[in-house]
PDB file of C-alpha atoms in Angstrom:
ATOM      1  CA  GLU G   1       0.000   0.000   0.000  1.00  0.00           C
ATOM      2  CA  ALA G   2       1.310   3.444  -0.974  1.00  0.00           C
ATOM      3  CA  GLN G   3       1.819   5.443   2.185  1.00  0.00           C
ATOM      4  CA  VAL G   4       3.797   7.844   4.310  1.00  0.00           C
ATOM      5  CA  THR G   5       4.694   6.323   7.676  1.00  0.00           C
ATOM      6  CA  GLN G   6       5.524   8.426  10.710  1.00  0.00           C
ATOM      7  CA  ASN G   7       6.727   7.190  14.045  1.00  0.00           C
ATOM      8  CA  PRO G   8       5.916   7.528  16.826  1.00  0.00           C
ATOM      9  CA  ARG G   9       2.227   8.523  16.710  1.00  0.00           C
ATOM     10  CA  TYR G  10       2.361   9.980  20.217  1.00  0.00           C
ATOM     11  CA  LEU G  11       5.328  11.206  22.219  1.00  0.00           C
ATOM     12  CA  ILE G  12       5.665  12.900  25.577  1.00  0.00           C
ATOM     13  CA  THR G  13       9.144  14.131  26.412  1.00  0.00           C
ATOM     14  CA  VAL G  14      10.928  16.534  28.728  1.00  0.00           C
ATOM     15  CA  THR G  15      12.511  19.846  27.843  1.00  0.00           C
ATOM     16  CA  GLY G  16      15.988  19.490  26.411  1.00  0.00           C
ATOM     17  CA  LYS G  17      15.929  15.766  25.650  1.00  0.00           C
ATOM     18  CA  LYS G  18      16.857  15.221  22.009  1.00  0.00           C
ATOM     19  CA  LEU G  19      14.331  13.344  19.919  1.00  0.00           C
ATOM     20  CA  THR G  20      13.793  12.183  16.358  1.00  0.00           C
ATOM     21  CA  VAL G  21      10.501  11.669  14.555  1.00  0.00           C
ATOM     22  CA  THR G  22      10.907   9.326  11.621  1.00  0.00           C
ATOM     23  CA  CYS G  23       9.173   9.611   8.265  1.00  0.00           C
ATOM     24  CA  SER G  24       9.330   7.091   5.451  1.00  0.00           C
ATOM     25  CA  GLN G  25       7.524   6.883   2.103  1.00  0.00           C
ATOM     26  CA  ASN G  26       7.302   3.895  -0.247  1.00  0.00           C
ATOM     27  CA  MET G  27       6.213   5.754  -3.392  1.00  0.00           C
ATOM     28  CA  ASN G  28       9.637   6.858  -4.684  1.00  0.00           C
ATOM     29  CA  HIS G  29       8.577  10.494  -4.275  1.00  0.00           C
ATOM     30  CA  GLU G  30      11.038  13.309  -4.945  1.00  0.00           C
ATOM     31  CA  TYR G  31       9.569  15.894  -2.592  1.00  0.00           C
ATOM     32  CA  MET G  32       9.157  15.534   1.160  1.00  0.00           C
ATOM     33  CA  SER G  33       8.105  18.037   3.769  1.00  0.00           C
ATOM     34  CA  TRP G  34       7.436  18.522   7.470  1.00  0.00           C
ATOM     35  CA  TYR G  35       4.562  20.586   8.866  1.00  0.00           C
ATOM     36  CA  ARG G  36       3.353  21.457  12.316  1.00  0.00           C
ATOM     37  CA  GLN G  37      -0.299  22.117  13.023  1.00  0.00           C
ATOM     38  CA  ASP G  38      -1.482  24.272  15.900  1.00  0.00           C
ATOM     39  CA  PRO G  39      -5.045  25.440  16.664  1.00  0.00           C
ATOM     40  CA  GLY G  40      -5.866  28.643  14.826  1.00  0.00           C
ATOM     41  CA  LEU G  41      -2.555  28.671  12.933  1.00  0.00           C
ATOM     42  CA  GLY G  42      -3.204  26.013  10.315  1.00  0.00           C
ATOM     43  CA  LEU G  43      -0.367  24.002   8.797  1.00  0.00           C
ATOM     44  CA  ARG G  44       3.037  25.651   8.904  1.00  0.00           C
ATOM     45  CA  GLN G  45       5.968  24.285   6.974  1.00  0.00           C
ATOM     46  CA  ILE G  46       9.116  23.493   8.933  1.00  0.00           C
ATOM     47  CA  TYR G  47      11.489  22.099   6.307  1.00  0.00           C
ATOM     48  CA  TYR G  48      11.219  20.578   2.876  1.00  0.00           C
ATOM     49  CA  SER G  49      13.387  18.491   0.596  1.00  0.00           C
ATOM     50  CA  MET G  50      13.357  18.344  -3.182  1.00  0.00           C
ATOM     51  CA  ASN G  51      15.691  15.374  -3.457  1.00  0.00           C
ATOM     52  CA  VAL G  52      18.400  13.436  -1.636  1.00  0.00           C
ATOM     53  CA  GLU G  53      20.777  15.809   0.150  1.00  0.00           C
ATOM     54  CA  VAL G  54      18.685  18.831  -0.909  1.00  0.00           C
ATOM     55  CA  THR G  55      16.789  20.464   1.939  1.00  0.00           C
ATOM     56  CA  ASP G  56      15.560  23.984   2.627  1.00  0.00           C
ATOM     57  CA  LYS G  57      13.823  25.952   5.340  1.00  0.00           C
ATOM     58  CA  GLY G  58      10.103  26.425   5.456  1.00  0.00           C
ATOM     59  CA  ASP G  59       8.342  29.130   7.448  1.00  0.00           C
ATOM     60  CA  VAL G  60       9.116  27.924  10.984  1.00  0.00           C
ATOM     61  CA  PRO G  61      12.490  26.091  10.951  1.00  0.00           C
ATOM     62  CA  GLU G  62      13.871  27.362  14.282  1.00  0.00           C
ATOM     63  CA  GLY G  63      14.611  24.551  16.718  1.00  0.00           C
ATOM     64  CA  TYR G  64      14.412  21.799  14.112  1.00  0.00           C
ATOM     65  CA  LYS G  65      16.838  19.883  11.914  1.00  0.00           C
ATOM     66  CA  VAL G  66      16.259  17.487   9.041  1.00  0.00           C
ATOM     67  CA  SER G  67      18.312  15.255   6.799  1.00  0.00           C
ATOM     68  CA  ARG G  68      17.627  13.433   3.533  1.00  0.00           C
ATOM     69  CA  LYS G  69      20.306  10.792   3.107  1.00  0.00           C
ATOM     70  CA  GLU G  70      17.975   8.378   1.336  1.00  0.00           C
ATOM     71  CA  LYS G  71      15.081   9.133  -0.957  1.00  0.00           C
ATOM     72  CA  ARG G  72      12.514   7.326   1.174  1.00  0.00           C
ATOM     73  CA  ASN G  73      13.411   8.784   4.599  1.00  0.00           C
ATOM     74  CA  PHE G  74      13.120  12.305   5.968  1.00  0.00           C
ATOM     75  CA  PRO G  75      13.577  12.389   9.765  1.00  0.00           C
ATOM     76  CA  LEU G  76      12.766  15.446  11.874  1.00  0.00           C
ATOM     77  CA  ILE G  77      15.206  16.119  14.701  1.00  0.00           C
ATOM     78  CA  LEU G  78      14.592  18.283  17.758  1.00  0.00           C
ATOM     79  CA  GLU G  79      17.995  18.764  19.367  1.00  0.00           C
ATOM     80  CA  SER G  80      16.704  20.486  22.493  1.00  0.00           C
ATOM     81  CA  PRO G  81      12.900  20.433  22.567  1.00  0.00           C
ATOM     82  CA  SER G  82      11.021  23.186  24.360  1.00  0.00           C
ATOM     83  CA  PRO G  83       7.350  23.409  25.432  1.00  0.00           C
ATOM     84  CA  ASN G  84       6.530  25.730  22.502  1.00  0.00           C
ATOM     85  CA  GLN G  85       7.285  22.811  20.197  1.00  0.00           C
ATOM     86  CA  THR G  86       4.308  20.921  21.582  1.00  0.00           C
ATOM     87  CA  SER G  87       2.250  20.366  18.467  1.00  0.00           C
ATOM     88  CA  LEU G  88       0.840  17.933  15.910  1.00  0.00           C
ATOM     89  CA  TYR G  89       3.459  17.155  13.274  1.00  0.00           C
ATOM     90  CA  PHE G  90       2.818  15.878   9.756  1.00  0.00           C
ATOM     91  CA  CYS G  91       5.241  14.505   7.218  1.00  0.00           C
ATOM     92  CA  ALA G  92       4.181  14.592   3.563  1.00  0.00           C
ATOM     93  CA  SER G  93       5.575  13.531   0.196  1.00  0.00           C
ATOM     94  CA  SER G  94       4.875  14.312  -3.446  1.00  0.00           C
ATOM     95  CA  ARG G  95       5.987  12.750  -6.718  1.00  0.00           C
ATOM     96  CA  ASP G  96       6.695  16.015  -8.540  1.00  0.00           C
ATOM     97  CA  ARG G  97       5.489  19.581  -8.891  1.00  0.00           C
ATOM     98  CA  GLY G  98       2.442  18.532 -10.864  1.00  0.00           C
ATOM     99  CA  ASN G  99       1.068  16.386  -8.067  1.00  0.00           C
ATOM    100  CA  GLY G 100      -0.293  16.887  -4.598  1.00  0.00           C
ATOM    101  CA  TYR G 101       1.124  15.708  -1.286  1.00  0.00           C
ATOM    102  CA  THR G 102       0.328  12.507   0.570  1.00  0.00           C
ATOM    103  CA  PHE G 103       0.357  13.070   4.317  1.00  0.00           C
ATOM    104  CA  GLY G 104       1.398  10.714   7.083  1.00  0.00           C
ATOM    105  CA  SER G 105      -0.949  10.039  10.009  1.00  0.00           C
ATOM    106  CA  GLY G 106       0.718  12.589  12.250  1.00  0.00           C
ATOM    107  CA  THR G 107       2.798  12.641  15.430  1.00  0.00           C
ATOM    108  CA  ARG G 108       1.394  14.331  18.483  1.00  0.00           C
ATOM    109  CA  LEU G 109       4.315  15.673  20.491  1.00  0.00           C
ATOM    110  CA  THR G 110       4.081  17.027  24.013  1.00  0.00           C
ATOM    111  CA  VAL G 111       7.118  18.662  25.601  1.00  0.00           C
ATOM    112  CA  VAL G 112       6.870  19.205  29.375  1.00  0.00           C
TER     113      VAL G 112
ATOM    114  CA  GLN K   1       3.420  34.745   3.251  1.00  0.00           C
ATOM    115  CA  GLN K   2       0.335  32.771   4.189  1.00  0.00           C
ATOM    116  CA  PRO K   3      -2.548  32.814   1.670  1.00  0.00           C
ATOM    117  CA  VAL K   4      -5.860  34.131   2.967  1.00  0.00           C
ATOM    118  CA  GLN K   5      -8.932  31.934   2.876  1.00  0.00           C
ATOM    119  CA  SER K   6     -12.543  33.051   3.070  1.00  0.00           C
ATOM    120  CA  PRO K   7     -14.928  32.445   4.604  1.00  0.00           C
ATOM    121  CA  GLN K   8     -13.505  31.099   7.851  1.00  0.00           C
ATOM    122  CA  ALA K   9     -16.519  28.867   8.361  1.00  0.00           C
ATOM    123  CA  VAL K  10     -19.534  27.694   6.375  1.00  0.00           C
ATOM    124  CA  ILE K  11     -22.640  25.845   7.518  1.00  0.00           C
ATOM    125  CA  LEU K  12     -24.734  24.093   4.892  1.00  0.00           C
ATOM    126  CA  ARG K  13     -27.655  21.716   4.586  1.00  0.00           C
ATOM    127  CA  GLU K  14     -27.248  18.655   2.421  1.00  0.00           C
ATOM    128  CA  GLY K  15     -27.663  19.523  -1.225  1.00  0.00           C
ATOM    129  CA  GLU K  16     -26.561  23.149  -0.911  1.00  0.00           C
ATOM    130  CA  ASP K  17     -23.563  24.642  -2.672  1.00  0.00           C
ATOM    131  CA  ALA K  18     -20.503  26.389  -1.253  1.00  0.00           C
ATOM    132  CA  VAL K  19     -17.525  28.366  -2.527  1.00  0.00           C
ATOM    133  CA  ILE K  20     -14.233  28.713  -0.653  1.00  0.00           C
ATOM    134  CA  ASN K  21     -11.772  31.342  -1.776  1.00  0.00           C
ATOM    135  CA  CYS K  22      -7.990  31.508  -1.492  1.00  0.00           C
ATOM    136  CA  SER K  23      -5.977  34.631  -2.180  1.00  0.00           C
ATOM    137  CA  SER K  24      -2.231  35.164  -2.263  1.00  0.00           C
ATOM    138  CA  SER K  25      -0.058  38.268  -2.434  1.00  0.00           C
ATOM    139  CA  LYS K  26       2.700  36.389  -4.285  1.00  0.00           C
ATOM    140  CA  ALA K  27       2.975  35.130  -7.850  1.00  0.00           C
ATOM    141  CA  LEU K  28       1.890  31.508  -7.898  1.00  0.00           C
ATOM    142  CA  TYR K  29       2.923  28.447  -9.852  1.00  0.00           C
ATOM    143  CA  SER K  30       0.362  26.145  -8.296  1.00  0.00           C
ATOM    144  CA  VAL K  31      -2.550  26.002  -5.879  1.00  0.00           C
ATOM    145  CA  HIS K  32      -3.438  22.867  -3.919  1.00  0.00           C
ATOM    146  CA  TRP K  33      -6.669  22.029  -2.123  1.00  0.00           C
ATOM    147  CA  TYR K  34      -6.898  19.596   0.806  1.00  0.00           C
ATOM    148  CA  ARG K  35      -9.628  18.444   3.168  1.00  0.00           C
ATOM    149  CA  GLN K  36      -8.961  17.435   6.750  1.00  0.00           C
ATOM    150  CA  LYS K  37     -11.465  15.661   8.941  1.00  0.00           C
ATOM    151  CA  HIS K  38     -11.222  15.912  12.695  1.00  0.00           C
ATOM    152  CA  GLY K  39      -8.387  13.799  14.088  1.00  0.00           C
ATOM    153  CA  GLU K  40      -7.125  12.799  10.659  1.00  0.00           C
ATOM    154  CA  ALA K  41      -4.419  13.860   8.238  1.00  0.00           C
ATOM    155  CA  PRO K  42      -5.137  16.268   5.373  1.00  0.00           C
ATOM    156  CA  VAL K  43      -6.197  14.565   2.158  1.00  0.00           C
ATOM    157  CA  PHE K  44      -5.291  15.934  -1.258  1.00  0.00           C
ATOM    158  CA  LEU K  45      -8.243  17.001  -3.417  1.00  0.00           C
ATOM    159  CA  MET K  46      -6.727  18.671  -6.451  1.00  0.00           C
ATOM    160  CA  ILE K  47      -3.934  20.819  -7.795  1.00  0.00           C
ATOM    161  CA  LEU K  48      -4.193  23.707 -10.239  1.00  0.00           C
ATOM    162  CA  LEU K  49      -1.124  24.680 -12.194  1.00  0.00           C
ATOM    163  CA  LYS K  50      -0.235  27.973 -13.827  1.00  0.00           C
ATOM    164  CA  GLY K  51      -1.484  27.882 -17.368  1.00  0.00           C
ATOM    165  CA  GLY K  52      -3.695  24.886 -16.612  1.00  0.00           C
ATOM    166  CA  GLU K  53      -7.434  24.447 -16.832  1.00  0.00           C
ATOM    167  CA  GLN K  54     -10.141  24.408 -14.263  1.00  0.00           C
ATOM    168  CA  LYS K  55     -10.180  21.033 -12.558  1.00  0.00           C
ATOM    169  CA  GLY K  56     -12.847  18.967 -10.972  1.00  0.00           C
ATOM    170  CA  HIS K  57     -14.157  15.583 -10.109  1.00  0.00           C
ATOM    171  CA  ASP K  58     -17.638  14.567  -9.014  1.00  0.00           C
ATOM    172  CA  LYS K  59     -19.218  17.636  -7.498  1.00  0.00           C
ATOM    173  CA  ILE K  60     -16.017  19.343  -6.355  1.00  0.00           C
ATOM    174  CA  SER K  61     -14.179  21.628  -8.740  1.00  0.00           C
ATOM    175  CA  ALA K  62     -11.751  24.532  -8.575  1.00  0.00           C
ATOM    176  CA  SER K  63     -10.512  27.459 -10.603  1.00  0.00           C
ATOM    177  CA  PHE K  64      -7.256  29.419 -10.632  1.00  0.00           C
ATOM    178  CA  ASN K  65      -7.003  33.063 -11.677  1.00  0.00           C
ATOM    179  CA  GLU K  66      -3.277  33.551 -12.231  1.00  0.00           C
ATOM    180  CA  LYS K  67      -3.476  37.311 -12.749  1.00  0.00           C
ATOM    181  CA  LYS K  68      -5.266  37.875  -9.476  1.00  0.00           C
ATOM    182  CA  GLN K  69      -3.379  35.079  -7.665  1.00  0.00           C
ATOM    183  CA  GLN K  70      -6.670  33.671  -6.489  1.00  0.00           C
ATOM    184  CA  SER K  71      -8.274  30.263  -6.449  1.00  0.00           C
ATOM    185  CA  SER K  72     -11.768  29.120  -5.607  1.00  0.00           C
ATOM    186  CA  LEU K  73     -13.048  25.697  -4.583  1.00  0.00           C
ATOM    187  CA  TYR K  74     -16.625  24.884  -5.589  1.00  0.00           C
ATOM    188  CA  LEU K  75     -18.640  22.250  -3.764  1.00  0.00           C
ATOM    189  CA  THR K  76     -22.011  21.529  -5.329  1.00  0.00           C
ATOM    190  CA  ALA K  77     -24.905  19.501  -3.962  1.00  0.00           C
ATOM    191  CA  SER K  78     -23.004  19.026  -0.709  1.00  0.00           C
ATOM    192  CA  GLN K  79     -23.058  15.710   1.138  1.00  0.00           C
ATOM    193  CA  LEU K  80     -22.509  14.971   4.810  1.00  0.00           C
ATOM    194  CA  SER K  81     -19.104  13.529   3.901  1.00  0.00           C
ATOM    195  CA  TYR K  82     -17.965  16.968   2.715  1.00  0.00           C
ATOM    196  CA  SER K  83     -17.749  18.202   6.299  1.00  0.00           C
ATOM    197  CA  GLY K  84     -14.239  19.056   7.426  1.00  0.00           C
ATOM    198  CA  THR K  85     -11.631  21.783   7.250  1.00  0.00           C
ATOM    199  CA  TYR K  86     -10.508  22.827   3.788  1.00  0.00           C
ATOM    200  CA  PHE K  87      -7.025  24.187   3.228  1.00  0.00           C
ATOM    201  CA  CYS K  88      -5.539  25.806   0.194  1.00  0.00           C
ATOM    202  CA  GLY K  89      -1.793  25.594  -0.286  1.00  0.00           C
ATOM    203  CA  THR K  90       0.171  27.853  -2.590  1.00  0.00           C
ATOM    204  CA  ALA K  91       3.546  27.384  -4.216  1.00  0.00           C
ATOM    205  CA  GLY K  92       5.672  29.755  -6.241  1.00  0.00           C
ATOM    206  CA  THR K  93       8.564  28.771  -8.469  1.00  0.00           C
ATOM    207  CA  SER K  94      10.022  26.687  -5.650  1.00  0.00           C
ATOM    208  CA  TYR K  95       7.425  23.933  -5.561  1.00  0.00           C
ATOM    209  CA  GLY K  96       8.771  22.436  -2.364  1.00  0.00           C
ATOM    210  CA  LYS K  97       7.816  25.524  -0.413  1.00  0.00           C
ATOM    211  CA  LEU K  98       4.088  25.000  -0.042  1.00  0.00           C
ATOM    212  CA  THR K  99       2.337  27.479   2.245  1.00  0.00           C
ATOM    213  CA  PHE K 100      -1.143  26.765   3.577  1.00  0.00           C
ATOM    214  CA  GLY K 101      -3.988  29.092   4.404  1.00  0.00           C
ATOM    215  CA  GLN K 102      -5.572  29.094   7.833  1.00  0.00           C
ATOM    216  CA  GLY K 103      -8.399  26.798   6.745  1.00  0.00           C
ATOM    217  CA  THR K 104     -12.168  26.986   6.206  1.00  0.00           C
ATOM    218  CA  ILE K 105     -14.404  24.870   8.425  1.00  0.00           C
ATOM    219  CA  LEU K 106     -17.268  23.385   6.413  1.00  0.00           C
ATOM    220  CA  THR K 107     -20.169  21.765   8.241  1.00  0.00           C
ATOM    221  CA  VAL K 108     -22.932  19.972   6.371  1.00  0.00           C
ATOM    222  CA  HIS K 109     -26.138  19.159   8.249  1.00  0.00           C
ATOM    223  CA  PRO K 110     -28.836  16.662   7.208  1.00  0.00           C
TER     224      PRO K 110
END
């Protein structure tokens, strides 16, 4: 089944403890992206990648890192999480610029 | 810059029509439309490309006015399953940078 898989689905962590949210797609898509969703603010892009080793900042990249060493994987790294990073995170992928994005199921992160 | 959607919320009865608008201050290459139901991930509806035609499937269609940098989503003869939050996403020449509007909450009642 064609899909974008995020793990974990839920995560509660403490301030300052490094964490990684994994994202993997099995559709051979070129484009991948991370979004955070907060009430009243919609979906805001954190980082995106247009191909292996090609990444760029979205609208809210502060406090996050990404890497794209393989086409299928696009992990999101929080080196030192803070409570303001408590949010619902979505990973998404797209075949090319003529197609829409397929979203993962989401990761609900709580930083205490 | 985030595109602006209007209205913020719409309440319909089954069978009624609705239009959701999306406006950007930047030159656009493409406009996406997604629907998100409560507790779920956004689902892609359609994409409109610069120089492309109006798109649609079933009773949901959309248009893209490149000169005005505006797009509209048309939902006709609404069904209960149309309820959810609709987001437009806009991309300029850098397709990877896709910016979403704040969303329009659509509620369809029997």
